[in-house]
Amino acid sequence: MVLQSVTLDQAGEYYVVVNDAGNQPVQSTPATLAVDPTFVKNTEGPLVTDVGPTEDSTWWDYDNDGDLDVVVHVLAPFGPGAPQSFYRNDGNGVFTKVTTNAIAQSSKRGEGGVAGDVDNDGDADLFVGSNAWQASDPRCDLFHNGGNGSFTAVAEGPWRGRCSTR
């Protein structure tokens, strides 16, 4: 039997009741329905309906809630373009677009993002590389995670020079 569109809250034990030839109800032994939430096709919301030129994405749990969040890096082959697309995972396949932090407002071509706790404060920061280097606007950025949903672009450091993701 194939069940489609089953949700996590529908997991559990089920049984079937049928009538036998004498029209008497007969109950099956319980069967357990397990729902694996690992891969759920998401067909709604800004994560799938926003369109634009993109290079790649970085998935990480920036708010330490156990759900992977994502930044979709813009492809801007001719200089700065649209801001990075930042989505907070609210759980159950629901993503909310974030537009108010430094990552979401960065319009440099993003490529090769990686998350890590660079200052050991318990919050994952984000490093984003790019191959769209300009002398006035170095290609790599480090964004410090403030732990409350805010990010700040770190202005100075060795990553601000000509780094390369290729």
CSV table of N, CA and C in Angstrom, one decimal:
chain,number,residue,atom,x,y,z
A,1,MET,N,0.8,-1.2,0.0
A,1,MET,CA,0.0,0.0,0.0
A,1,MET,C,0.9,1.2,0.0
A,2,VAL,N,0.6,2.2,-0.8
A,2,VAL,CA,1.3,3.5,-0.9
A,2,VAL,C,0.4,4.6,-0.3
A,3,LEU,N,1.0,5.3,0.6
A,3,LEU,CA,0.3,6.4,1.2
A,3,LEU,C,1.0,7.7,0.8
A,4,GLN,N,0.3,8.6,0.3
A,4,GLN,CA,0.9,9.9,-0.1
A,4,GLN,C,0.5,11.0,0.8
A,5,SER,N,1.4,12.0,0.9
A,5,SER,CA,1.1,13.2,1.7
A,5,SER,C,0.8,12.9,3.2
A,6,VAL,N,1.6,11.9,3.7
A,6,VAL,CA,1.5,11.5,5.2
A,6,VAL,C,2.3,12.5,5.9
A,7,THR,N,1.8,13.0,7.0
A,7,THR,CA,2.6,14.0,7.9
A,7,THR,C,3.1,13.3,9.1
A,8,LEU,N,4.0,13.9,9.8
A,8,LEU,CA,4.6,13.3,11.0
A,8,LEU,C,3.6,13.0,12.1
A,9,ASP,N,2.6,13.9,12.2
A,9,ASP,CA,1.6,13.7,13.3
A,9,ASP,C,0.7,12.5,13.0
A,10,GLN,N,0.7,11.9,11.8
A,10,GLN,CA,-0.1,10.8,11.5
A,10,GLN,C,0.6,9.4,11.7
A,11,ALA,N,1.9,9.5,12.2
A,11,ALA,CA,2.6,8.3,12.5
A,11,ALA,C,1.9,7.6,13.7
A,12,GLY,N,2.0,6.3,13.7
A,12,GLY,CA,1.5,5.5,14.9
A,12,GLY,C,0.9,4.2,14.5
A,13,GLU,N,0.1,3.6,15.4
A,13,GLU,CA,-0.4,2.3,15.1
A,13,GLU,C,-1.8,2.4,14.5
A,14,TYR,N,-2.0,1.5,13.5
A,14,TYR,CA,-3.3,1.5,12.8
A,14,TYR,C,-3.7,0.0,12.7
A,15,TYR,N,-5.0,-0.2,12.5
A,15,TYR,CA,-5.5,-1.5,12.2
A,15,TYR,C,-6.7,-1.4,11.3
A,16,VAL,N,-7.1,-2.5,10.7
A,16,VAL,CA,-8.2,-2.5,9.7
A,16,VAL,C,-9.3,-3.4,10.3
A,17,VAL,N,-10.5,-2.9,10.1
A,17,VAL,CA,-11.7,-3.6,10.5
A,17,VAL,C,-12.5,-3.9,9.2
A,18,VAL,N,-12.8,-5.2,9.0
A,18,VAL,CA,-13.6,-5.7,7.9
A,18,VAL,C,-14.6,-6.6,8.3
A,19,ASN,N,-15.6,-6.8,7.5
A,19,ASN,CA,-16.6,-7.8,7.8
A,19,ASN,C,-16.3,-9.2,7.1
A,20,ASP,N,-16.5,-10.2,7.9
A,20,ASP,CA,-16.2,-11.6,7.3
A,20,ASP,C,-17.5,-12.0,6.5
A,21,ALA,N,-17.5,-13.2,6.0
A,21,ALA,CA,-18.6,-13.7,5.2
A,21,ALA,C,-19.9,-13.7,6.0
A,22,GLY,N,-19.8,-13.9,7.3
A,22,GLY,CA,-21.0,-13.9,8.1
A,22,GLY,C,-21.4,-12.4,8.6
A,23,ASN,N,-20.8,-11.4,7.9
A,23,ASN,CA,-21.1,-10.0,8.2
A,23,ASN,C,-20.7,-9.6,9.7
A,24,GLN,N,-19.7,-10.4,10.2
A,24,GLN,CA,-19.2,-10.1,11.6
A,24,GLN,C,-17.9,-9.3,11.4
A,25,PRO,N,-17.7,-8.2,12.2
A,25,PRO,CA,-16.4,-7.5,12.1
A,25,PRO,C,-15.2,-8.3,12.6
A,26,VAL,N,-14.1,-8.1,11.8
A,26,VAL,CA,-12.9,-8.8,12.2
A,26,VAL,C,-11.8,-7.7,12.1
A,27,GLN,N,-11.0,-7.6,13.2
A,27,GLN,CA,-10.0,-6.6,13.3
A,27,GLN,C,-8.6,-7.2,13.1
A,28,SER,N,-7.8,-6.5,12.3
A,28,SER,CA,-6.5,-7.0,12.0
A,28,SER,C,-5.6,-6.7,13.3
A,29,THR,N,-4.4,-7.3,13.3
A,29,THR,CA,-3.4,-6.9,14.3
A,29,THR,C,-2.9,-5.5,13.9
A,30,PRO,N,-2.5,-4.8,14.9
A,30,PRO,CA,-2.0,-3.4,14.6
A,30,PRO,C,-0.8,-3.4,13.7
A,31,ALA,N,-0.7,-2.4,12.8
A,31,ALA,CA,0.5,-2.2,12.0
A,31,ALA,C,0.9,-0.8,12.3
A,32,THR,N,2.3,-0.6,12.3
A,32,THR,CA,2.8,0.7,12.7
A,32,THR,C,3.2,1.4,11.4
A,33,LEU,N,2.7,2.7,11.4
A,33,LEU,CA,3.0,3.6,10.3
A,33,LEU,C,4.1,4.5,10.7
A,34,ALA,N,5.3,4.4,10.1
A,34,ALA,CA,6.4,5.2,10.5
A,34,ALA,C,6.6,6.2,9.4
A,35,VAL,N,6.8,7.5,9.7
A,35,VAL,CA,7.0,8.6,8.8
A,35,VAL,C,8.4,9.1,8.9
A,36,ASP,N,9.2,9.0,7.8
A,36,ASP,CA,10.5,9.5,7.8
A,36,ASP,C,10.5,10.9,7.3
A,37,PRO,N,10.8,11.9,8.1
A,37,PRO,CA,10.7,13.3,7.8
A,37,PRO,C,12.0,13.8,7.0
A,38,THR,N,12.9,12.9,6.8
A,38,THR,CA,14.2,13.4,6.2
A,38,THR,C,14.0,14.1,4.8
A,39,PHE,N,13.2,13.5,4.0
A,39,PHE,CA,13.1,14.1,2.6
A,39,PHE,C,11.6,14.3,2.4
A,40,VAL,N,11.2,15.6,2.5
A,40,VAL,CA,9.8,15.9,2.3
A,40,VAL,C,9.8,17.0,1.1
A,41,LYS,N,9.1,16.7,0.1
A,41,LYS,CA,9.0,17.6,-1.0
A,41,LYS,C,8.3,18.9,-0.6
A,42,ASN,N,9.0,20.0,-0.7
A,42,ASN,CA,8.4,21.3,-0.4
A,42,ASN,C,8.0,21.9,-1.7
A,43,THR,N,6.7,22.3,-1.8
A,43,THR,CA,6.1,22.8,-3.0
A,43,THR,C,5.5,24.2,-2.9
A,44,GLU,N,5.6,24.7,-1.6
A,44,GLU,CA,5.0,26.1,-1.4
A,44,GLU,C,6.0,26.9,-0.6
A,45,GLY,N,5.7,28.2,-0.6
A,45,GLY,CA,6.5,29.1,0.2
A,45,GLY,C,7.6,29.8,-0.6
A,46,PRO,N,8.2,30.8,0.0
A,46,PRO,CA,9.2,31.6,-0.7
A,46,PRO,C,10.5,30.8,-1.1
A,47,LEU,N,10.8,29.7,-0.4
A,47,LEU,CA,12.0,29.0,-0.7
A,47,LEU,C,11.9,28.3,-2.1
A,48,VAL,N,10.7,27.9,-2.5
A,48,VAL,CA,10.5,27.3,-3.8
A,48,VAL,C,9.9,28.3,-4.8
A,49,THR,N,9.2,29.3,-4.4
A,49,THR,CA,8.6,30.2,-5.4
A,49,THR,C,9.4,31.4,-5.7
A,50,ASP,N,10.4,31.8,-4.9
A,50,ASP,CA,11.3,32.9,-5.3
A,50,ASP,C,12.1,32.4,-6.5
A,51,VAL,N,12.3,33.2,-7.5
A,51,VAL,CA,13.1,32.9,-8.6
A,51,VAL,C,14.1,33.9,-8.9
A,52,GLY,N,15.2,33.6,-9.4
A,52,GLY,CA,16.3,34.5,-9.8
A,52,GLY,C,17.6,33.7,-10.1
A,53,PRO,N,18.5,34.4,-10.6
A,53,PRO,CA,19.8,33.7,-10.9
A,53,PRO,C,20.6,33.4,-9.6
A,54,THR,N,20.9,32.2,-9.4
A,54,THR,CA,21.6,31.8,-8.2
A,54,THR,C,22.8,31.0,-8.5
A,55,GLU,N,23.8,31.0,-7.6
A,55,GLU,CA,25.1,30.3,-7.8
A,55,GLU,C,25.0,29.0,-7.1
A,56,ASP,N,24.7,29.0,-5.8
A,56,ASP,CA,24.7,27.8,-4.9
A,56,ASP,C,24.0,28.2,-3.6
A,57,SER,N,24.1,27.3,-2.7
A,57,SER,CA,23.4,27.6,-1.4
A,57,SER,C,24.3,27.1,-0.2
A,58,THR,N,24.0,27.6,0.9
A,58,THR,CA,24.7,27.1,2.2
A,58,THR,C,23.6,26.8,3.2
A,59,TRP,N,23.6,25.6,3.7
A,59,TRP,CA,22.6,25.1,4.6
A,59,TRP,C,23.3,25.0,6.0
A,60,TRP,N,22.7,25.5,7.0
A,60,TRP,CA,23.2,25.4,8.4
A,60,TRP,C,22.1,25.9,9.4
A,61,ASP,N,22.3,25.5,10.6
A,61,ASP,CA,21.3,25.8,11.6
A,61,ASP,C,21.8,27.1,12.3
A,62,TYR,N,21.5,28.3,11.8
A,62,TYR,CA,22.1,29.5,12.3
A,62,TYR,C,21.5,29.9,13.7
A,63,ASP,N,20.2,29.4,13.9
A,63,ASP,CA,19.6,29.9,15.2
A,63,ASP,C,19.5,28.7,16.2
A,64,ASN,N,20.2,27.7,16.0
A,64,ASN,CA,20.3,26.6,17.0
A,64,ASN,C,19.0,26.0,17.4
A,65,ASP,N,18.0,25.9,16.5
A,65,ASP,CA,16.7,25.3,16.8
A,65,ASP,C,16.5,23.9,16.3
A,66,GLY,N,17.6,23.4,15.7
A,66,GLY,CA,17.5,22.0,15.2
A,66,GLY,C,17.1,21.9,13.8
A,67,ASP,N,16.7,23.0,13.1
A,67,ASP,CA,16.2,22.9,11.8
A,67,ASP,C,17.3,23.6,10.9
A,68,LEU,N,17.6,23.0,9.7
A,68,LEU,CA,18.5,23.6,8.8
A,68,LEU,C,17.9,24.8,8.1
A,69,ASP,N,18.6,25.9,8.2
A,69,ASP,CA,18.2,27.2,7.5
A,69,ASP,C,19.1,27.3,6.2
A,70,VAL,N,18.8,28.2,5.3
A,70,VAL,CA,19.5,28.2,4.0
A,70,VAL,C,19.7,29.7,3.5
A,71,VAL,N,20.9,29.9,3.0
A,71,VAL,CA,21.1,31.1,2.2
A,71,VAL,C,21.4,30.7,0.8
A,72,VAL,N,20.6,31.3,-0.2
A,72,VAL,CA,20.8,31.0,-1.6
A,72,VAL,C,21.6,32.1,-2.1
A,73,HIS,N,22.8,31.8,-2.6
A,73,HIS,CA,23.7,32.9,-3.1
A,73,HIS,C,23.4,33.3,-4.5
A,74,VAL,N,23.4,34.6,-4.7
A,74,VAL,CA,23.0,35.2,-6.0
A,74,VAL,C,24.1,35.0,-7.0
A,75,LEU,N,23.7,34.9,-8.3
A,75,LEU,CA,24.6,34.9,-9.4
A,75,LEU,C,24.6,36.3,-10.0
A,76,ALA,N,25.7,37.0,-9.9
A,76,ALA,CA,25.7,38.3,-10.5
A,76,ALA,C,26.9,38.4,-11.3
A,77,PRO,N,26.9,37.9,-12.6
A,77,PRO,CA,28.1,37.8,-13.4
A,77,PRO,C,28.7,39.1,-13.8
A,78,PHE,N,27.9,40.2,-13.8
A,78,PHE,CA,28.3,41.5,-14.3
A,78,PHE,C,28.4,42.5,-13.1
A,79,GLY,N,28.8,42.1,-12.0
A,79,GLY,CA,28.9,43.0,-10.8
A,79,GLY,C,27.8,42.7,-9.8
A,80,PRO,N,27.6,43.6,-8.8
A,80,PRO,CA,26.6,43.3,-7.8
A,80,PRO,C,25.2,43.1,-8.3
A,81,GLY,N,24.5,42.3,-7.7
A,81,GLY,CA,23.1,42.0,-8.1
A,81,GLY,C,22.1,42.1,-7.0
A,82,ALA,N,21.2,41.2,-7.1
A,82,ALA,CA,20.1,41.2,-6.1
A,82,ALA,C,20.7,40.7,-4.8
A,83,PRO,N,20.1,41.0,-3.6
A,83,PRO,CA,20.6,40.5,-2.3
A,83,PRO,C,20.5,39.0,-2.3
A,84,GLN,N,21.4,38.4,-1.4
A,84,GLN,CA,21.3,37.0,-1.1
A,84,GLN,C,19.9,36.7,-0.6
A,85,SER,N,19.5,35.5,-0.8
A,85,SER,CA,18.2,35.1,-0.4
A,85,SER,C,18.4,34.2,0.9
A,86,PHE,N,17.9,34.7,2.0
A,86,PHE,CA,18.1,34.0,3.3
A,86,PHE,C,16.8,33.5,3.8
A,87,TYR,N,16.7,32.2,4.2
A,87,TYR,CA,15.4,31.6,4.6
A,87,TYR,C,15.6,30.9,6.0
A,88,ARG,N,14.8,31.3,6.9
A,88,ARG,CA,14.8,30.6,8.2
A,88,ARG,C,13.8,29.5,8.1
A,89,ASN,N,14.3,28.3,8.6
A,89,ASN,CA,13.4,27.1,8.6
A,89,ASN,C,12.6,27.1,9.9
A,90,ASP,N,11.3,27.3,9.7
A,90,ASP,CA,10.4,27.3,10.9
A,90,ASP,C,9.9,25.9,11.3
A,91,GLY,N,10.4,24.9,10.6
A,91,GLY,CA,10.0,23.5,11.0
A,91,GLY,C,8.9,23.1,10.1
A,92,ASN,N,8.7,21.8,10.0
A,92,ASN,CA,7.6,21.2,9.2
A,92,ASN,C,7.6,21.7,7.7
A,93,GLY,N,8.8,21.9,7.1
A,93,GLY,CA,8.8,22.3,5.7
A,93,GLY,C,8.5,23.8,5.5
A,94,VAL,N,8.3,24.6,6.5
A,94,VAL,CA,7.9,26.0,6.3
A,94,VAL,C,9.2,26.9,6.4
A,95,PHE,N,9.4,27.7,5.4
A,95,PHE,CA,10.6,28.6,5.4
A,95,PHE,C,10.1,30.0,5.3
A,96,THR,N,10.7,30.9,6.1
A,96,THR,CA,10.3,32.3,6.1
A,96,THR,C,11.5,33.1,5.5
A,97,LYS,N,11.3,34.0,4.6
A,97,LYS,CA,12.4,34.8,4.0
A,97,LYS,C,12.8,35.8,5.0
A,98,VAL,N,14.1,35.9,5.3
A,98,VAL,CA,14.6,36.9,6.1
A,98,VAL,C,15.3,38.0,5.3
A,99,THR,N,14.9,39.3,5.5
A,99,THR,CA,15.5,40.4,4.7
A,99,THR,C,16.2,41.4,5.5
A,100,THR,N,16.3,41.3,6.8
A,100,THR,CA,16.8,42.4,7.7
A,100,THR,C,18.2,42.2,8.2
A,101,ASN,N,18.9,41.2,7.9
A,101,ASN,CA,20.3,41.1,8.4
A,101,ASN,C,21.3,41.3,7.3
A,102,ALA,N,22.6,41.4,7.7
A,102,ALA,CA,23.6,41.7,6.8
A,102,ALA,C,23.8,40.7,5.7
A,103,ILE,N,23.5,39.5,5.9
A,103,ILE,CA,23.6,38.4,4.9
A,103,ILE,C,22.6,38.7,3.8
A,104,ALA,N,21.3,38.9,4.3
A,104,ALA,CA,20.2,39.1,3.4
A,104,ALA,C,20.3,40.4,2.6
A,105,GLN,N,21.1,41.3,3.0
A,105,GLN,CA,21.3,42.6,2.3
A,105,GLN,C,22.5,42.7,1.5
A,106,SER,N,23.4,41.6,1.6
A,106,SER,CA,24.6,41.6,0.8
A,106,SER,C,24.2,41.3,-0.7
A,107,SER,N,24.7,42.1,-1.6
A,107,SER,CA,24.3,41.9,-3.0
A,107,SER,C,25.5,41.5,-3.8
A,108,LYS,N,26.6,41.1,-3.2
A,108,LYS,CA,27.8,40.6,-3.9
A,108,LYS,C,27.5,39.2,-4.4
A,109,ARG,N,28.2,38.8,-5.5
A,109,ARG,CA,28.0,37.4,-6.0
A,109,ARG,C,28.5,36.5,-4.9
A,110,GLY,N,27.7,35.6,-4.4
A,110,GLY,CA,28.1,34.7,-3.3
A,110,GLY,C,28.4,33.3,-3.9
A,111,GLU,N,29.4,32.7,-3.4
A,111,GLU,CA,29.8,31.4,-3.9
A,111,GLU,C,30.6,30.7,-2.9
A,112,GLY,N,30.3,29.5,-2.6
A,112,GLY,CA,31.2,28.7,-1.7
A,112,GLY,C,31.0,29.1,-0.2
A,113,GLY,N,29.8,29.3,0.3
A,113,GLY,CA,29.6,29.6,1.7
A,113,GLY,C,29.9,28.4,2.6
A,114,VAL,N,30.4,28.7,3.8
A,114,VAL,CA,30.6,27.7,4.8
A,114,VAL,C,30.3,28.3,6.1
A,115,ALA,N,29.7,27.5,7.0
A,115,ALA,CA,29.4,27.9,8.3
A,115,ALA,C,30.3,27.3,9.4
A,116,GLY,N,30.6,28.1,10.4
A,116,GLY,CA,31.4,27.6,11.5
A,116,GLY,C,31.5,28.7,12.6
A,117,ASP,N,31.7,28.3,13.8
A,117,ASP,CA,31.8,29.2,14.9
A,117,ASP,C,33.2,29.8,15.1
A,118,VAL,N,33.5,30.8,14.3
A,118,VAL,CA,34.8,31.4,14.3
A,118,VAL,C,35.3,32.0,15.6
A,119,ASP,N,34.3,32.4,16.4
A,119,ASP,CA,34.7,33.1,17.7
A,119,ASP,C,34.3,32.3,18.9
A,120,ASN,N,33.9,31.1,18.7
A,120,ASN,CA,33.6,30.1,19.8
A,120,ASN,C,32.6,30.7,20.8
A,121,ASP,N,31.6,31.3,20.3
A,121,ASP,CA,30.5,31.8,21.1
A,121,ASP,C,29.2,30.9,21.1
A,122,GLY,N,29.3,29.8,20.4
A,122,GLY,CA,28.2,28.9,20.3
A,122,GLY,C,27.2,29.2,19.2
A,123,ASP,N,27.5,30.2,18.4
A,123,ASP,CA,26.6,30.5,17.2
A,123,ASP,C,27.4,30.4,15.9
A,124,ALA,N,26.9,29.7,15.0
A,124,ALA,CA,27.6,29.5,13.7
A,124,ALA,C,27.6,30.8,12.9
A,125,ASP,N,28.8,31.2,12.5
A,125,ASP,CA,29.0,32.4,11.7
A,125,ASP,C,29.0,31.9,10.2
A,126,LEU,N,29.0,32.8,9.2
A,126,LEU,CA,29.0,32.4,7.8
A,126,LEU,C,30.1,33.1,7.1
A,127,PHE,N,30.9,32.3,6.4
A,127,PHE,CA,31.9,32.9,5.4
A,127,PHE,C,31.4,32.6,4.0
A,128,VAL,N,31.4,33.6,3.2
A,128,VAL,CA,30.9,33.5,1.8
A,128,VAL,C,32.1,34.0,0.9
A,129,GLY,N,32.5,33.1,0.0
A,129,GLY,CA,33.5,33.5,-1.0
A,129,GLY,C,32.8,33.9,-2.3
A,130,SER,N,33.5,34.5,-3.2
A,130,SER,CA,33.0,34.9,-4.5
A,130,SER,C,34.1,35.0,-5.5
A,131,ASN,N,33.8,34.8,-6.8
A,131,ASN,CA,34.9,35.0,-7.8
A,131,ASN,C,34.6,36.3,-8.6
A,132,ALA,N,33.7,37.1,-8.1
A,132,ALA,CA,33.5,38.4,-8.7
A,132,ALA,C,34.3,39.5,-8.0
A,133,TRP,N,35.6,39.4,-8.0
A,133,TRP,CA,36.4,40.3,-7.3
A,133,TRP,C,36.6,41.7,-8.0
A,134,GLN,N,36.5,42.7,-7.2
A,134,GLN,CA,36.8,44.0,-7.6
A,134,GLN,C,37.7,44.7,-6.5
A,135,ALA,N,38.6,45.4,-7.0
A,135,ALA,CA,39.6,46.0,-6.0
A,135,ALA,C,38.9,46.8,-4.9
A,136,SER,N,37.8,47.5,-5.3
A,136,SER,CA,37.1,48.3,-4.3
A,136,SER,C,36.1,47.5,-3.4
A,137,ASP,N,35.9,46.3,-3.8
A,137,ASP,CA,35.0,45.5,-3.1
A,137,ASP,C,35.5,44.0,-3.0
A,138,PRO,N,36.3,43.7,-2.1
A,138,PRO,CA,36.9,42.3,-2.1
A,138,PRO,C,35.8,41.3,-2.1
A,139,ARG,N,36.2,40.1,-2.6
A,139,ARG,CA,35.2,39.1,-2.9
A,139,ARG,C,34.7,38.3,-1.8
A,140,CYS,N,35.4,38.2,-0.7
A,140,CYS,CA,35.0,37.3,0.4
A,140,CYS,C,34.4,38.1,1.6
A,141,ASP,N,33.4,37.5,2.2
A,141,ASP,CA,32.8,38.2,3.4
A,141,ASP,C,32.7,37.2,4.5
A,142,LEU,N,32.9,37.7,5.7
A,142,LEU,CA,32.6,36.9,7.0
A,142,LEU,C,31.5,37.6,7.7
A,143,PHE,N,30.4,36.9,8.0
A,143,PHE,CA,29.3,37.4,8.7
A,143,PHE,C,29.3,36.8,10.1
A,144,HIS,N,29.3,37.7,11.1
A,144,HIS,CA,29.3,37.3,12.5
A,144,HIS,C,27.8,37.1,13.0
A,145,ASN,N,27.5,35.9,13.5
A,145,ASN,CA,26.2,35.6,14.0
A,145,ASN,C,26.0,36.2,15.4
A,146,GLY,N,25.1,37.1,15.6
A,146,GLY,CA,24.9,37.8,16.9
A,146,GLY,C,24.1,36.9,17.9
A,147,GLY,N,23.6,35.8,17.4
A,147,GLY,CA,22.9,34.8,18.3
A,147,GLY,C,21.4,35.1,18.5
A,148,ASN,N,21.0,36.2,17.9
A,148,ASN,CA,19.6,36.6,18.0
A,148,ASN,C,18.9,36.8,16.6
A,149,GLY,N,19.5,36.2,15.6
A,149,GLY,CA,19.0,36.3,14.3
A,149,GLY,C,19.6,37.4,13.5
A,150,SER,N,20.5,38.1,14.2
A,150,SER,CA,21.2,39.2,13.5
A,150,SER,C,22.6,38.8,13.0
A,151,PHE,N,23.1,39.3,11.9
A,151,PHE,CA,24.4,39.1,11.4
A,151,PHE,C,25.0,40.4,11.1
A,152,THR,N,26.4,40.5,11.3
A,152,THR,CA,27.1,41.7,11.0
A,152,THR,C,28.3,41.3,10.1
A,153,ALA,N,28.4,42.1,9.0
A,153,ALA,CA,29.6,41.8,8.2
A,153,ALA,C,30.8,42.3,8.9
A,154,VAL,N,31.8,41.4,9.0
A,154,VAL,CA,33.1,41.7,9.7
A,154,VAL,C,33.9,42.4,8.7
A,155,ALA,N,34.3,43.7,9.0
A,155,ALA,CA,34.9,44.6,8.0
A,155,ALA,C,36.4,44.3,7.7
A,156,GLU,N,37.1,43.8,8.7
A,156,GLU,CA,38.6,43.7,8.6
A,156,GLU,C,39.0,42.3,8.9
A,157,GLY,N,40.0,41.7,8.2
A,157,GLY,CA,40.5,40.4,8.4
A,157,GLY,C,41.2,39.9,7.2
A,158,PRO,N,41.9,38.8,7.3
A,158,PRO,CA,42.6,38.3,6.2
A,158,PRO,C,41.7,37.8,5.0
A,159,TRP,N,40.5,37.5,5.3
A,159,TRP,CA,39.5,37.1,4.3
A,159,TRP,C,39.1,38.2,3.3
A,160,ARG,N,39.4,39.4,3.7
A,160,ARG,CA,39.0,40.6,2.9
A,160,ARG,C,39.8,40.8,1.6
A,161,GLY,N,41.0,40.1,1.5
A,161,GLY,CA,41.8,40.2,0.4
A,161,GLY,C,41.3,39.4,-0.8
A,162,ARG,N,42.2,39.2,-1.7
A,162,ARG,CA,41.8,38.4,-2.9
A,162,ARG,C,41.8,36.9,-2.5
A,163,CYS,N,40.7,36.5,-2.0
A,163,CYS,CA,40.5,35.0,-1.8
A,163,CYS,C,39.8,34.4,-3.0
A,164,SER,N,39.9,33.2,-3.1
A,164,SER,CA,39.3,32.5,-4.3
A,164,SER,C,38.6,31.2,-3.8
A,165,THR,N,37.4,31.0,-4.4
A,165,THR,CA,36.7,29.7,-4.1
A,165,THR,C,37.0,28.7,-5.1
A,166,ARG,N,37.8,29.0,-6.1
A,166,ARG,CA,38.1,28.0,-7.2
A,166,ARG,C,39.5,27.6,-7.1
